[in-house]
Amino acid sequence: MSSLGIVMLVHTALDRAEQVARHWTAAGCPVVIHVDRKVADVAYSKFVSSCGDNPLIVFSDRHICDWGGWGIVAASQCASELLLESYPDVRHVFLSSGACLPLRPVQELIDYLADRPRIDFIESATTADVSWTIGGLDHERFTLRFPFSWRKHRKLFDTYVKLQRALGIRRRIPEGLMPHMGSQWWCLTRQTLSAVLQDPKRKIYDAYFRHVWIPDESYFQTLARLYSTHIESRSLTLSKFDYQGRPHIFYDDHLQLLRRSDCFVARKIWWRADRLYQSFLTDQAGAMKPAEPNPGKIDRVFAKAVERRTHGRDGLYMQSRFPRHGSENGLTSSQYCVFQGFSEVFEGFEAWLSDTTGAKVHGHLFGPDRAEFAQGETIINGALTDSATLRDYSPTAFLSNLIWNTRGERQCFQFGPADTQDINWLLARDKNAQISVITGAWAIDLFRSNMNFADIRTEAARLQQIESKQLEILTSVWTKARMRSWTLAEFIESPMEPLQSIIDEIGTQQASHLTEAPTMVDLSGFGQFLQNLKNQGMHPYLMGDFPADDVFGTQTKPYRKPYLVK
C-alpha cells in the first residue's frame, strides 16, 4: 500500500476521471472520489459500477458543488475523512480534480513526499500578500456574508455586498484565526489534515467559512497554519490563470510546455486532449526527467499569452478579441493615408498618386454605395468585399482588417462628407493615420453637376454641416493622427508645396522631388458659383476666400494644364 492517498473531486468527463484514477491505483495509491451531486444518478451509478472491479477506488458521500460555495470544502472534508479512516498507512493526502493529469511517474511523487514526511504543500498567504485575487474582494470576503451565488444570482450578490458596506456590517473572525488564501489544490500530511478535521472548534470554523466567499481557497489554507509544523507555501499541482481569474485549459499542443514544467500534476486538462492523456498516462517513464517541480519555467509563456489576450497585436481584430473602446493596443497595424478633396480638385488623382509613390490607392472606401477598391476590384486581401452593407456593419473592423491584411504595402484612400462618417473617431484616434483635407472641395462636384440650383443649395448645406462636424473630431484634443488641412482657396493658390510634403511623408522608394502636379479641374466661374450660394442664403465658409468676379476664375484656367515647377 502506498503512503500517498488521492482525493479526487469530479463533476464531468467521468470516463477521463476513471482513467486517471486507475493510473493512481496502478502505483498503489488509494483513491477516494467525490462526484458532484448535480451529476445525474444514472451517470453516477454507471461510473461507480465501472470502477467496481478496483478495490483501491472508493466513493464518498455526495455534495452539491457550486463555484465559490461551501460545497467544495464539504466534499473535500468528506472524502478526506473517508480516506484517512480507510487507509491508515497513508501519510500524505493529495487533493486533485477530475481534470487533473499526472505528468511524472507516480512513484516519483511518492518518493518525493517520503523524503519530506513532515512538509505540508499548500499555498497559504495572508490577504495583504495576495496579488492574484480578481473582483476586488480580499479581506472583505472574510468580514461580509455571501449567501447568494456570484454566478447564478449576480445582482443579488452585488446588491447584498453594497448593502453590508453601506450599513457597516462586519462579521467577526473566530478568535485565533488569521485568514490565509491560496490554491485549492493542496497536499497535506496525515497529521495536519486529521488535526483540521478533528478540531474541537470545527463546528465554529465550518459555520464561519460557510459564508466566506470562495472558501475552498481559504478554509484549509487558514486552518493548516494552526497545526502544521512546516508549510511550503506552494502547490504541487500546476495551474495557471488568465487575467480574469479563469483557469487556463491545456490542450494537445501544450505537450512540450507541460514537460518543461517538471511538475507532478497539472490542471486543467481538456477532456478530449487524447495526446496528453496518451503521453502522460502510458509512457510516463520517458515523458519527464526527475527534477524539482518548477512551474516558473513556463511563466514567461503564460505572461506572453496574457499580454496577447489583453492587448493583442497592433490593429488585429479577430473573433476571439475585439478590444474595449480605449484599451486597444494600436487601432491599426501600419501607416496609411487619407485624402479628402484631392480627387475633386485633380483629375486622375488616384492614378497619379499610385504612379508617383507606388502605394495602393483606393477610391472612396466608405462611399455610400460601395467600397471603391483600387483598380475596381470587388474583393481584396482577407476576403473583404466591396459591399457597403457588410462594411457599415462595423466600419472600424473593416478598416483595421484592410490595413492588417495588406500590411507591407502603403494604403491610401479618398474620403469626404458624402461618405459613411462612423469611421471619423477611429481616424482621429489612430496614430497610424495620415490625413490630408482640402476643406470645401466637395463643392466642386456640385459646381460641375447638372442639378437644379435649389437642390444644389440643399446638398451644399448638408455636406458643409457634415464636414464641419468631421473637422471638429479631426482637430479635437483626442486626435493622434497626423492631420493637415487647407481651405480650397489656399490649396489651389499654391498646390505644389502641400503635395510635396504629402509625397515626402509617404516616403516610398518611388517618391521623389515633384516637378509636375496632376491636372487640376477647370474652376472657371467657381467663385461666382459660391456667391450664388450666398445669395440664396447658404454661406459656404469652408472653401476659403474666393472672389466672386471672373478675375479669380481666369486665374484658375491655366490649372487645366500640369502645374510645373521652374
Coordinates of C-alpha atoms in Angstrom, one line a residue:
M1 CA 0.0 0.0 0.0
S2 CA 1.3 3.4 -1.0
S3 CA 1.9 6.2 1.6
L4 CA 0.1 8.6 -0.8
G5 CA -3.6 8.8 -1.0
I6 CA -5.6 10.8 -3.6
V7 CA -8.9 12.7 -3.1
M8 CA -10.5 13.4 -6.5
L9 CA -13.3 15.9 -6.9
V10 CA -15.2 15.0 -10.1
H11 CA -18.2 16.7 -11.8
T12 CA -17.8 16.0 -15.5
A13 CA -15.9 13.7 -18.0
L14 CA -16.4 10.7 -15.8
D15 CA -14.6 8.4 -18.2
R16 CA -11.4 10.5 -18.0
A17 CA -11.7 10.6 -14.2
E18 CA -11.8 6.8 -14.2
Q19 CA -8.8 6.6 -16.5
V20 CA -6.7 8.9 -14.2
A21 CA -8.0 7.2 -11.0
R22 CA -6.8 3.8 -12.3
H23 CA -3.5 5.3 -13.1
W24 CA -3.1 6.4 -9.5
T25 CA -4.1 3.0 -8.2
A26 CA -1.8 1.2 -10.5
A27 CA 1.0 2.8 -8.5
G28 CA -0.7 1.6 -5.2
C29 CA -2.3 4.9 -4.3
P30 CA -5.8 4.6 -2.9
V31 CA -8.3 7.0 -4.5
V32 CA -11.5 8.4 -2.9
I33 CA -13.7 10.0 -5.5
H34 CA -16.3 12.6 -4.7
V35 CA -18.9 13.1 -7.5
D36 CA -20.9 16.3 -7.6
R37 CA -24.5 15.7 -6.6
K38 CA -25.6 17.6 -9.7
V39 CA -24.4 14.7 -11.8
A40 CA -27.4 12.6 -12.8
D41 CA -28.0 9.5 -10.7
V42 CA -27.9 7.2 -13.8
A43 CA -24.5 8.5 -14.9
Y44 CA -23.2 8.3 -11.3
S45 CA -24.3 4.7 -10.9
K46 CA -22.7 3.7 -14.2
F47 CA -19.5 5.4 -13.1
V48 CA -19.4 3.5 -9.7
S49 CA -20.2 0.3 -11.4
S50 CA -17.4 0.8 -13.9
C51 CA -14.9 1.3 -11.1
G52 CA -16.2 -1.6 -9.0
D53 CA -13.5 -4.0 -10.0
N54 CA -10.8 -1.8 -8.5
P55 CA -10.6 -2.2 -4.7
L56 CA -8.5 0.9 -4.3
I57 CA -11.2 3.2 -5.7
V58 CA -14.0 4.2 -3.3
F59 CA -16.7 6.8 -3.4
S60 CA -17.6 9.3 -0.7
D61 CA -21.0 10.9 0.1
R62 CA -22.0 13.5 -2.4
H63 CA -22.5 17.2 -2.0
I64 CA -23.6 20.0 -4.4
C65 CA -20.5 21.8 -5.5
D66 CA -21.2 25.3 -6.8
W67 CA -18.3 27.6 -7.7
G68 CA -17.4 29.9 -4.8
G69 CA -19.7 27.9 -2.4
W70 CA -19.2 25.8 0.7
G71 CA -20.0 22.5 -1.1
I72 CA -16.4 22.1 -2.5
V73 CA -15.0 22.3 1.0
A74 CA -17.6 19.9 2.4
A75 CA -16.8 17.5 -0.5
S76 CA -13.0 17.7 0.3
Q77 CA -13.7 17.1 4.1
C78 CA -16.0 14.1 3.5
A79 CA -13.6 12.4 1.0
S80 CA -10.6 13.2 3.2
E81 CA -12.2 11.7 6.3
L82 CA -13.1 8.5 4.4
L83 CA -9.5 8.2 3.0
L84 CA -7.8 8.7 6.4
E85 CA -10.2 6.3 8.0
S86 CA -10.0 3.6 5.3
Y87 CA -6.2 3.7 4.7
P88 CA -4.2 4.1 7.9
D89 CA -0.9 3.7 6.1
V90 CA -1.4 6.9 4.1
R91 CA 0.9 9.7 5.2
H92 CA 0.1 12.4 2.6
V93 CA -3.2 13.2 1.1
F94 CA -3.2 14.8 -2.4
L95 CA -6.3 16.8 -3.4
S96 CA -7.0 16.7 -7.1
S97 CA -9.9 17.1 -9.6
G98 CA -11.2 15.0 -12.5
A99 CA -9.4 17.5 -14.8
C100 CA -6.0 16.9 -13.2
L101 CA -3.4 14.8 -15.0
P102 CA -0.2 13.3 -13.5
L103 CA 2.8 14.4 -15.6
R104 CA 5.5 12.3 -14.0
P105 CA 5.6 8.7 -12.8
V106 CA 3.5 8.4 -9.7
Q107 CA 6.4 6.7 -7.9
E108 CA 8.5 9.8 -8.2
L109 CA 5.8 11.8 -6.4
I110 CA 5.6 9.1 -3.7
D111 CA 9.4 9.2 -3.2
Y112 CA 9.4 13.0 -3.2
L113 CA 6.9 13.1 -0.4
A114 CA 8.5 10.3 1.5
D115 CA 11.7 12.4 1.7
R116 CA 9.6 15.2 3.2
P117 CA 7.4 13.4 5.7
R118 CA 6.6 16.5 7.8
I119 CA 6.1 19.0 5.0
D120 CA 2.6 20.3 4.0
F121 CA 2.4 21.6 0.5
I122 CA -0.3 24.2 0.5
E123 CA -0.3 27.7 -0.9
S124 CA -1.1 29.9 2.1
A125 CA -0.7 33.7 2.1
T126 CA -2.3 36.5 4.1
T127 CA -4.7 38.8 2.2
A128 CA -2.2 41.6 2.4
D129 CA 0.3 39.4 0.4
V130 CA -2.1 38.1 -2.2
S131 CA -1.9 39.6 -5.7
W132 CA -3.9 37.2 -7.7
T133 CA -7.5 37.8 -6.4
I134 CA -9.9 39.1 -9.1
G135 CA -13.0 41.1 -8.2
G136 CA -11.9 43.5 -5.5
L137 CA -12.8 41.2 -2.5
D138 CA -9.7 40.4 -0.5
H139 CA -10.1 40.9 3.2
E140 CA -13.9 41.6 2.8
R141 CA -14.5 38.0 1.8
F142 CA -13.8 37.2 5.4
T143 CA -15.8 40.0 7.0
L144 CA -19.0 40.0 4.9
R145 CA -21.6 37.4 4.3
F146 CA -22.2 35.8 0.9
P147 CA -25.5 33.8 0.9
F148 CA -26.1 34.4 -2.9
S149 CA -24.2 32.7 -5.7
W150 CA -21.9 35.1 -7.6
R151 CA -22.6 33.1 -10.9
K152 CA -26.3 32.4 -10.5
H153 CA -27.5 35.5 -8.7
R154 CA -25.0 38.2 -9.6
K155 CA -27.3 41.1 -9.0
L156 CA -28.3 39.8 -5.6
F157 CA -24.7 39.1 -4.8
D158 CA -23.6 42.7 -5.7
T159 CA -26.6 44.3 -4.0
Y160 CA -26.1 42.4 -0.7
V161 CA -22.4 43.3 -0.7
K162 CA -23.2 47.0 -1.2
L163 CA -25.9 46.9 1.5
Q164 CA -23.5 45.4 4.0
R165 CA -20.9 48.1 3.2
A166 CA -23.5 50.8 3.5
L167 CA -24.7 49.6 6.9
G168 CA -21.2 48.9 8.2
I169 CA -22.0 45.3 8.8
R170 CA -18.9 43.2 9.6
R171 CA -18.5 39.6 10.6
R172 CA -16.3 38.6 13.5
I173 CA -13.4 36.4 12.5
P174 CA -13.2 33.4 15.0
E175 CA -10.6 34.0 17.7
G176 CA -7.2 32.8 16.9
L177 CA -7.7 32.7 13.1
M178 CA -5.6 34.7 10.7
P179 CA -7.2 34.4 7.3
H180 CA -5.0 33.0 4.6
M181 CA -5.6 32.3 0.9
G182 CA -4.1 30.2 -1.8
S183 CA -4.7 27.5 -4.4
Q184 CA -7.4 25.0 -3.8
W185 CA -5.1 22.1 -4.7
W186 CA -3.0 21.0 -1.7
C187 CA -1.1 18.0 -0.5
L188 CA -1.2 17.7 3.4
T189 CA 0.3 15.3 5.8
R190 CA -2.0 13.0 7.7
Q191 CA -1.1 14.8 11.0
T192 CA -2.1 18.2 9.7
L193 CA -5.2 17.1 7.8
S194 CA -6.6 15.0 10.7
A195 CA -6.0 17.8 13.1
V196 CA -8.0 20.2 10.9
L197 CA -10.8 17.6 10.5
Q198 CA -10.9 16.7 14.2
D199 CA -10.5 20.2 15.7
P200 CA -12.9 20.7 18.7
K201 CA -13.8 24.0 17.2
R202 CA -14.6 22.6 13.8
K203 CA -18.3 23.4 14.0
I204 CA -17.4 27.0 14.7
Y205 CA -14.9 27.2 11.9
D206 CA -17.3 25.5 9.5
A207 CA -20.1 27.8 10.4
Y208 CA -17.9 30.8 9.8
F209 CA -16.4 29.6 6.5
R210 CA -19.7 28.5 5.1
H211 CA -20.4 32.2 4.5
V212 CA -16.9 33.2 3.3
W213 CA -16.7 33.8 -0.4
I214 CA -14.8 31.1 -2.3
P215 CA -14.0 29.1 0.9
D216 CA -12.1 26.4 -0.9
E217 CA -9.3 28.9 -1.4
S218 CA -9.1 29.8 2.3
Y219 CA -10.5 27.1 4.6
F220 CA -7.6 24.6 4.6
Q221 CA -5.2 27.4 3.8
T222 CA -6.1 29.1 7.1
L223 CA -6.6 26.1 9.4
A224 CA -3.4 24.4 8.3
R225 CA -1.5 27.3 9.8
L226 CA -2.8 26.2 13.2
Y227 CA -1.3 22.8 13.1
S228 CA 1.4 22.4 10.5
T229 CA 5.0 22.3 11.7
H230 CA 6.4 23.0 8.2
I231 CA 4.4 24.6 5.4
E232 CA 5.8 25.1 2.0
S233 CA 3.5 27.7 0.5
R234 CA 3.2 26.2 -2.9
S235 CA 1.1 23.7 -4.7
L236 CA 2.4 20.6 -6.3
T237 CA -0.3 21.0 -9.0
L238 CA 0.5 23.2 -11.9
S239 CA -2.5 25.5 -12.5
K240 CA -2.4 28.8 -14.4
F241 CA -5.0 31.5 -14.5
D242 CA -5.7 34.3 -17.0
Y243 CA -6.2 38.0 -16.3
Q244 CA -9.9 37.4 -15.5
G245 CA -9.1 34.7 -12.9
R246 CA -10.2 31.8 -15.1
P247 CA -8.0 28.7 -15.3
H248 CA -6.0 28.1 -18.4
I249 CA -7.0 24.9 -20.2
F250 CA -4.3 22.7 -21.5
Y251 CA -4.7 21.1 -25.0
D252 CA -2.7 18.6 -27.0
D253 CA -0.4 21.3 -28.4
H254 CA 0.7 22.1 -24.8
L255 CA 2.5 18.8 -24.5
Q256 CA 6.1 20.2 -24.6
L257 CA 5.1 23.1 -22.4
L258 CA 3.9 20.7 -19.7
R259 CA 7.0 18.6 -20.0
R260 CA 9.2 21.6 -19.4
S261 CA 7.4 22.5 -16.2
D262 CA 8.8 19.4 -14.3
C263 CA 5.6 19.4 -12.2
F264 CA 4.0 16.3 -10.8
V265 CA 0.4 17.1 -11.7
A266 CA -1.3 19.7 -14.0
R267 CA -4.8 21.0 -14.3
K268 CA -7.0 22.0 -16.2
I269 CA -6.7 19.4 -18.9
W270 CA -9.2 19.3 -21.7
W271 CA -11.1 16.1 -21.5
R272 CA -10.6 15.4 -25.3
A273 CA -6.9 16.0 -25.2
D274 CA -6.1 12.4 -26.3
R275 CA -2.5 13.1 -27.0
L276 CA -1.8 14.4 -23.5
Y277 CA -3.6 11.5 -21.8
Q278 CA -1.8 9.1 -24.0
S279 CA 1.6 10.6 -23.5
F280 CA 1.5 11.1 -19.7
L281 CA -0.5 8.0 -18.6
T282 CA 1.1 5.4 -20.8
D283 CA 4.7 6.5 -21.2
Q284 CA 5.5 8.4 -18.1
A285 CA 9.0 6.9 -17.7
G286 CA 10.1 8.6 -20.9
A287 CA 7.9 11.7 -20.6
M288 CA 9.6 13.6 -17.8
K289 CA 13.0 13.6 -16.2
P290 CA 13.4 13.7 -12.4
A291 CA 13.7 17.3 -11.3
E292 CA 12.4 19.7 -8.8
P293 CA 8.9 21.0 -9.8
N294 CA 9.4 24.4 -11.3
P295 CA 6.2 25.9 -12.8
G296 CA 8.1 29.3 -13.0
K297 CA 10.0 27.9 -16.0
I298 CA 6.9 28.4 -18.2
D299 CA 5.6 31.6 -16.6
R300 CA 7.1 33.6 -19.5
V301 CA 4.8 31.7 -21.9
F302 CA 1.8 32.5 -19.8
A303 CA 2.7 36.1 -19.4
K304 CA 3.0 36.4 -23.1
A305 CA -0.4 34.7 -23.5
V306 CA -2.0 37.2 -21.1
E307 CA -0.4 40.1 -22.9
R308 CA -1.6 38.8 -26.2
R309 CA -5.1 38.2 -24.8
T310 CA -5.4 41.7 -23.2
H311 CA -3.6 43.8 -25.8
G312 CA -3.4 41.7 -28.9
R313 CA -1.3 42.8 -31.8
D314 CA -1.5 46.3 -33.3
G315 CA -4.6 46.6 -35.4
L316 CA -5.6 43.0 -35.4
Y317 CA -9.3 42.5 -34.7
M318 CA -10.3 38.8 -34.6
Q319 CA -13.2 36.7 -33.4
S320 CA -11.7 36.0 -30.0
R321 CA -10.5 39.5 -29.2
F322 CA -12.4 42.7 -30.0
P323 CA -10.9 45.3 -27.8
R324 CA -12.9 47.5 -25.5
H325 CA -13.0 51.2 -26.6
G326 CA -10.0 53.0 -25.3
S327 CA -8.0 49.9 -24.4
E328 CA -6.8 48.8 -27.9
N329 CA -3.2 48.1 -28.4
G330 CA -3.0 50.1 -31.7
L331 CA -6.1 50.7 -33.7
T332 CA -4.4 49.6 -36.9
S333 CA -1.2 47.7 -37.7
S334 CA 0.7 50.1 -40.0
Q335 CA 0.6 53.6 -41.5
Y336 CA -1.9 54.7 -44.2
C337 CA -3.1 57.9 -45.9
V338 CA -6.5 59.5 -46.1
F339 CA -7.1 62.2 -48.8
Q340 CA -10.2 64.4 -48.6
G341 CA -10.9 66.7 -51.5
F342 CA -7.9 65.8 -53.7
S343 CA -9.8 63.6 -56.2
E344 CA -12.3 66.5 -56.6
V345 CA -9.5 69.1 -57.2
F346 CA -7.3 67.0 -59.5
E347 CA -8.3 64.9 -62.5
G348 CA -7.0 61.3 -62.3
F349 CA -5.5 61.9 -58.8
E350 CA -5.7 58.3 -57.7
A351 CA -3.7 57.0 -60.7
W352 CA -1.2 59.9 -60.4
L353 CA -0.6 59.2 -56.7
S354 CA -0.2 55.5 -57.3
D355 CA 2.4 56.1 -60.1
T356 CA 4.2 58.7 -58.1
T357 CA 4.5 56.8 -54.8
G358 CA 3.9 53.1 -55.6
A359 CA 1.3 53.0 -52.9
K360 CA -2.1 51.2 -53.2
V361 CA -4.5 54.0 -53.9
H362 CA -8.2 53.3 -53.4
G363 CA -11.2 55.5 -54.2
H364 CA -13.8 56.3 -51.6
L365 CA -13.6 53.2 -49.4
F366 CA -16.5 54.5 -47.4
G367 CA -18.6 55.7 -50.3
P368 CA -22.4 55.4 -49.8
D369 CA -22.9 52.7 -52.5
R370 CA -19.8 50.5 -52.2
A371 CA -16.2 50.3 -51.1
E372 CA -14.2 51.6 -54.1
F373 CA -11.2 49.4 -54.1
A374 CA -8.2 50.2 -56.3
Q375 CA -8.4 49.1 -59.9
G376 CA -12.1 48.5 -59.5
E377 CA -11.6 45.2 -57.5
T378 CA -14.6 43.8 -55.7
I379 CA -12.7 41.6 -53.3
I380 CA -9.3 42.2 -51.8
N381 CA -7.0 40.6 -49.2
G382 CA -8.7 38.9 -46.4
A383 CA -11.9 38.3 -48.4
L384 CA -13.0 41.8 -47.8
T385 CA -15.8 42.7 -50.3
D386 CA -17.0 46.0 -51.6
S387 CA -20.4 45.5 -50.0
A388 CA -21.4 48.7 -48.3
T389 CA -23.8 46.7 -46.0
L390 CA -21.0 44.4 -44.7
R391 CA -18.6 47.3 -44.4
D392 CA -21.0 49.5 -42.5
Y393 CA -21.9 46.7 -40.0
S394 CA -18.5 47.6 -38.4
P395 CA -16.6 50.3 -40.2
T396 CA -13.7 50.2 -37.7
A397 CA -13.2 46.5 -38.1
F398 CA -13.4 46.9 -41.8
L399 CA -10.6 49.4 -41.9
S400 CA -8.5 47.7 -39.3
N401 CA -8.7 44.4 -41.2
L402 CA -7.9 46.0 -44.5
I403 CA -4.8 47.6 -43.1
W404 CA -3.8 44.3 -41.4
N405 CA -4.4 42.1 -44.4
T406 CA -2.4 44.4 -46.7
R407 CA 0.5 45.1 -44.3
G408 CA 3.7 45.8 -46.1
E409 CA 2.0 47.9 -48.7
R410 CA 1.0 51.5 -48.0
Q411 CA -2.7 52.0 -48.4
C412 CA -4.3 55.3 -49.4
F413 CA -7.9 56.1 -49.9
Q414 CA -10.3 59.0 -50.6
F415 CA -12.8 60.3 -48.1
G416 CA -15.4 63.0 -47.9
P417 CA -18.6 64.3 -46.2
A418 CA -20.7 62.2 -48.5
D419 CA -19.1 59.0 -47.2
T420 CA -20.0 57.0 -44.1
Q421 CA -19.0 59.1 -41.2
D422 CA -18.9 56.4 -38.5
I423 CA -15.2 56.0 -39.1
N424 CA -14.2 59.5 -38.1
W425 CA -13.2 58.8 -34.5
L426 CA -11.1 55.8 -35.5
L427 CA -9.2 58.0 -38.0
A428 CA -8.8 60.8 -35.4
R429 CA -7.5 58.4 -32.6
D430 CA -5.3 56.3 -34.9
K431 CA -1.6 57.3 -34.7
N432 CA -1.1 55.5 -38.0
A433 CA -3.4 57.7 -39.9
Q434 CA -2.0 60.5 -42.1
I435 CA -5.0 62.7 -43.0
S436 CA -4.9 65.5 -45.6
V437 CA -8.0 67.5 -46.0
I438 CA -8.9 70.3 -48.6
T439 CA -11.9 71.8 -46.8
G440 CA -14.9 72.7 -49.0
A441 CA -13.6 70.7 -52.0
W442 CA -16.8 68.7 -52.1
A443 CA -18.5 71.9 -53.6
I444 CA -16.5 71.3 -56.9
D445 CA -18.7 68.3 -57.8
L446 CA -21.8 70.3 -57.1
F447 CA -20.4 73.1 -59.3
R448 CA -19.8 70.7 -62.1
S449 CA -23.1 68.9 -61.7
N450 CA -26.3 69.4 -63.8
M451 CA -28.6 69.6 -60.7
N452 CA -31.2 72.2 -60.2
F453 CA -29.7 75.1 -58.1
A454 CA -32.3 74.6 -55.4
D455 CA -31.1 71.0 -55.0
I456 CA -27.5 72.2 -55.1
R457 CA -28.1 74.6 -52.3
T458 CA -29.7 72.0 -50.1
E459 CA -27.0 69.5 -50.7
A460 CA -24.3 72.1 -50.2
A461 CA -25.7 73.0 -46.8
R462 CA -25.9 69.3 -45.8
L463 CA -22.3 68.5 -46.8
Q464 CA -20.9 71.6 -45.2
Q465 CA -22.6 70.7 -41.9
I466 CA -21.2 67.1 -42.1
E467 CA -17.7 68.3 -42.9
S468 CA -17.8 70.9 -40.1
K469 CA -18.6 68.2 -37.6
Q470 CA -16.0 66.0 -39.0
L471 CA -13.3 68.7 -38.7
E472 CA -14.3 69.1 -35.0
I473 CA -13.4 65.4 -34.5
L474 CA -10.2 65.5 -36.5
T475 CA -8.9 68.6 -34.6
S476 CA -10.1 67.5 -31.1
V477 CA -7.7 67.1 -28.2
W478 CA -8.1 63.3 -28.6
T479 CA -6.7 63.3 -32.1
K480 CA -3.5 61.3 -32.5
A481 CA -3.5 61.2 -36.3
R482 CA -1.1 63.3 -38.4
M483 CA -3.7 65.8 -39.5
R484 CA -3.2 68.7 -42.1
S485 CA -5.8 70.8 -43.8
W486 CA -6.1 73.6 -46.2
T487 CA -9.1 75.6 -47.4
L488 CA -9.8 75.1 -51.1
A489 CA -8.7 78.7 -51.9
E490 CA -5.4 78.2 -50.1
F491 CA -4.7 74.9 -51.8
I492 CA -5.3 75.9 -55.4
E493 CA -3.3 79.1 -55.0
S494 CA -0.1 77.0 -54.3
P495 CA -0.7 73.3 -54.6
M496 CA 2.9 72.1 -55.1
E497 CA 4.2 72.6 -51.5
P498 CA 1.4 70.6 -49.8
L499 CA 1.7 67.9 -52.5
Q500 CA 5.4 67.6 -52.0
S501 CA 5.0 67.4 -48.2
I502 CA 2.5 64.6 -48.6
I503 CA 4.7 62.6 -51.0
D504 CA 7.7 63.0 -48.7
E505 CA 5.6 61.8 -45.7
I506 CA 4.5 58.7 -47.6
G507 CA 8.2 58.0 -48.0
T508 CA 8.1 55.2 -50.5
Q509 CA 11.1 54.4 -52.7
Q510 CA 9.4 55.8 -55.8
A511 CA 8.7 59.2 -54.1
S512 CA 11.0 62.0 -55.2
H513 CA 11.0 65.7 -55.7
L514 CA 8.0 66.7 -57.7
T515 CA 8.4 68.6 -60.9
E516 CA 4.8 68.2 -62.1
A517 CA 1.4 68.1 -60.3
P518 CA -1.7 66.3 -61.6
T519 CA -4.0 68.2 -63.8
M520 CA -6.4 70.4 -61.9
V521 CA -10.0 70.7 -62.8
D522 CA -11.4 73.8 -64.5
L523 CA -12.6 76.1 -61.8
S524 CA -13.6 79.0 -64.1
G525 CA -16.7 80.6 -62.6
F526 CA -16.4 78.7 -59.3
G527 CA -16.2 82.0 -57.3
Q528 CA -19.4 83.2 -58.8
F529 CA -21.0 79.8 -58.0
L530 CA -20.1 80.3 -54.3
Q531 CA -21.5 83.8 -54.5
N532 CA -24.8 82.5 -55.9
L533 CA -25.0 80.1 -52.9
K534 CA -24.5 83.1 -50.6
N535 CA -27.2 85.0 -52.5
Q536 CA -29.6 82.1 -51.9
G537 CA -29.0 82.2 -48.1
M538 CA -26.3 79.5 -47.8
H539 CA -22.9 80.6 -46.5
P540 CA -20.1 78.4 -48.0
Y541 CA -17.4 79.3 -45.5
L542 CA -15.2 76.1 -45.6
M543 CA -13.8 76.9 -49.1
G544 CA -11.9 80.0 -48.0
D545 CA -12.0 83.4 -49.7
F546 CA -12.9 83.1 -53.4
P547 CA -13.5 86.4 -55.3
A548 CA -17.0 86.5 -56.9
D549 CA -15.8 88.2 -60.1
D550 CA -14.2 86.5 -63.0
V551 CA -10.6 87.6 -62.1
F552 CA -10.1 84.5 -59.9
G553 CA -11.8 82.4 -62.4
T554 CA -9.5 83.4 -65.2
Q555 CA -6.5 82.7 -62.9
T556 CA -7.7 79.1 -62.5
K557 CA -7.8 78.4 -66.2
P558 CA -4.1 77.6 -66.6
Y559 CA -4.5 74.9 -63.9
R560 CA -6.1 72.7 -66.5
K561 CA -2.5 72.1 -67.6
P562 CA 0.0 70.3 -65.4
Y563 CA 1.4 72.6 -62.8
L564 CA 5.2 73.0 -63.4
V565 CA 7.9 73.9 -61.0
K566 CA 10.7 76.0 -62.5

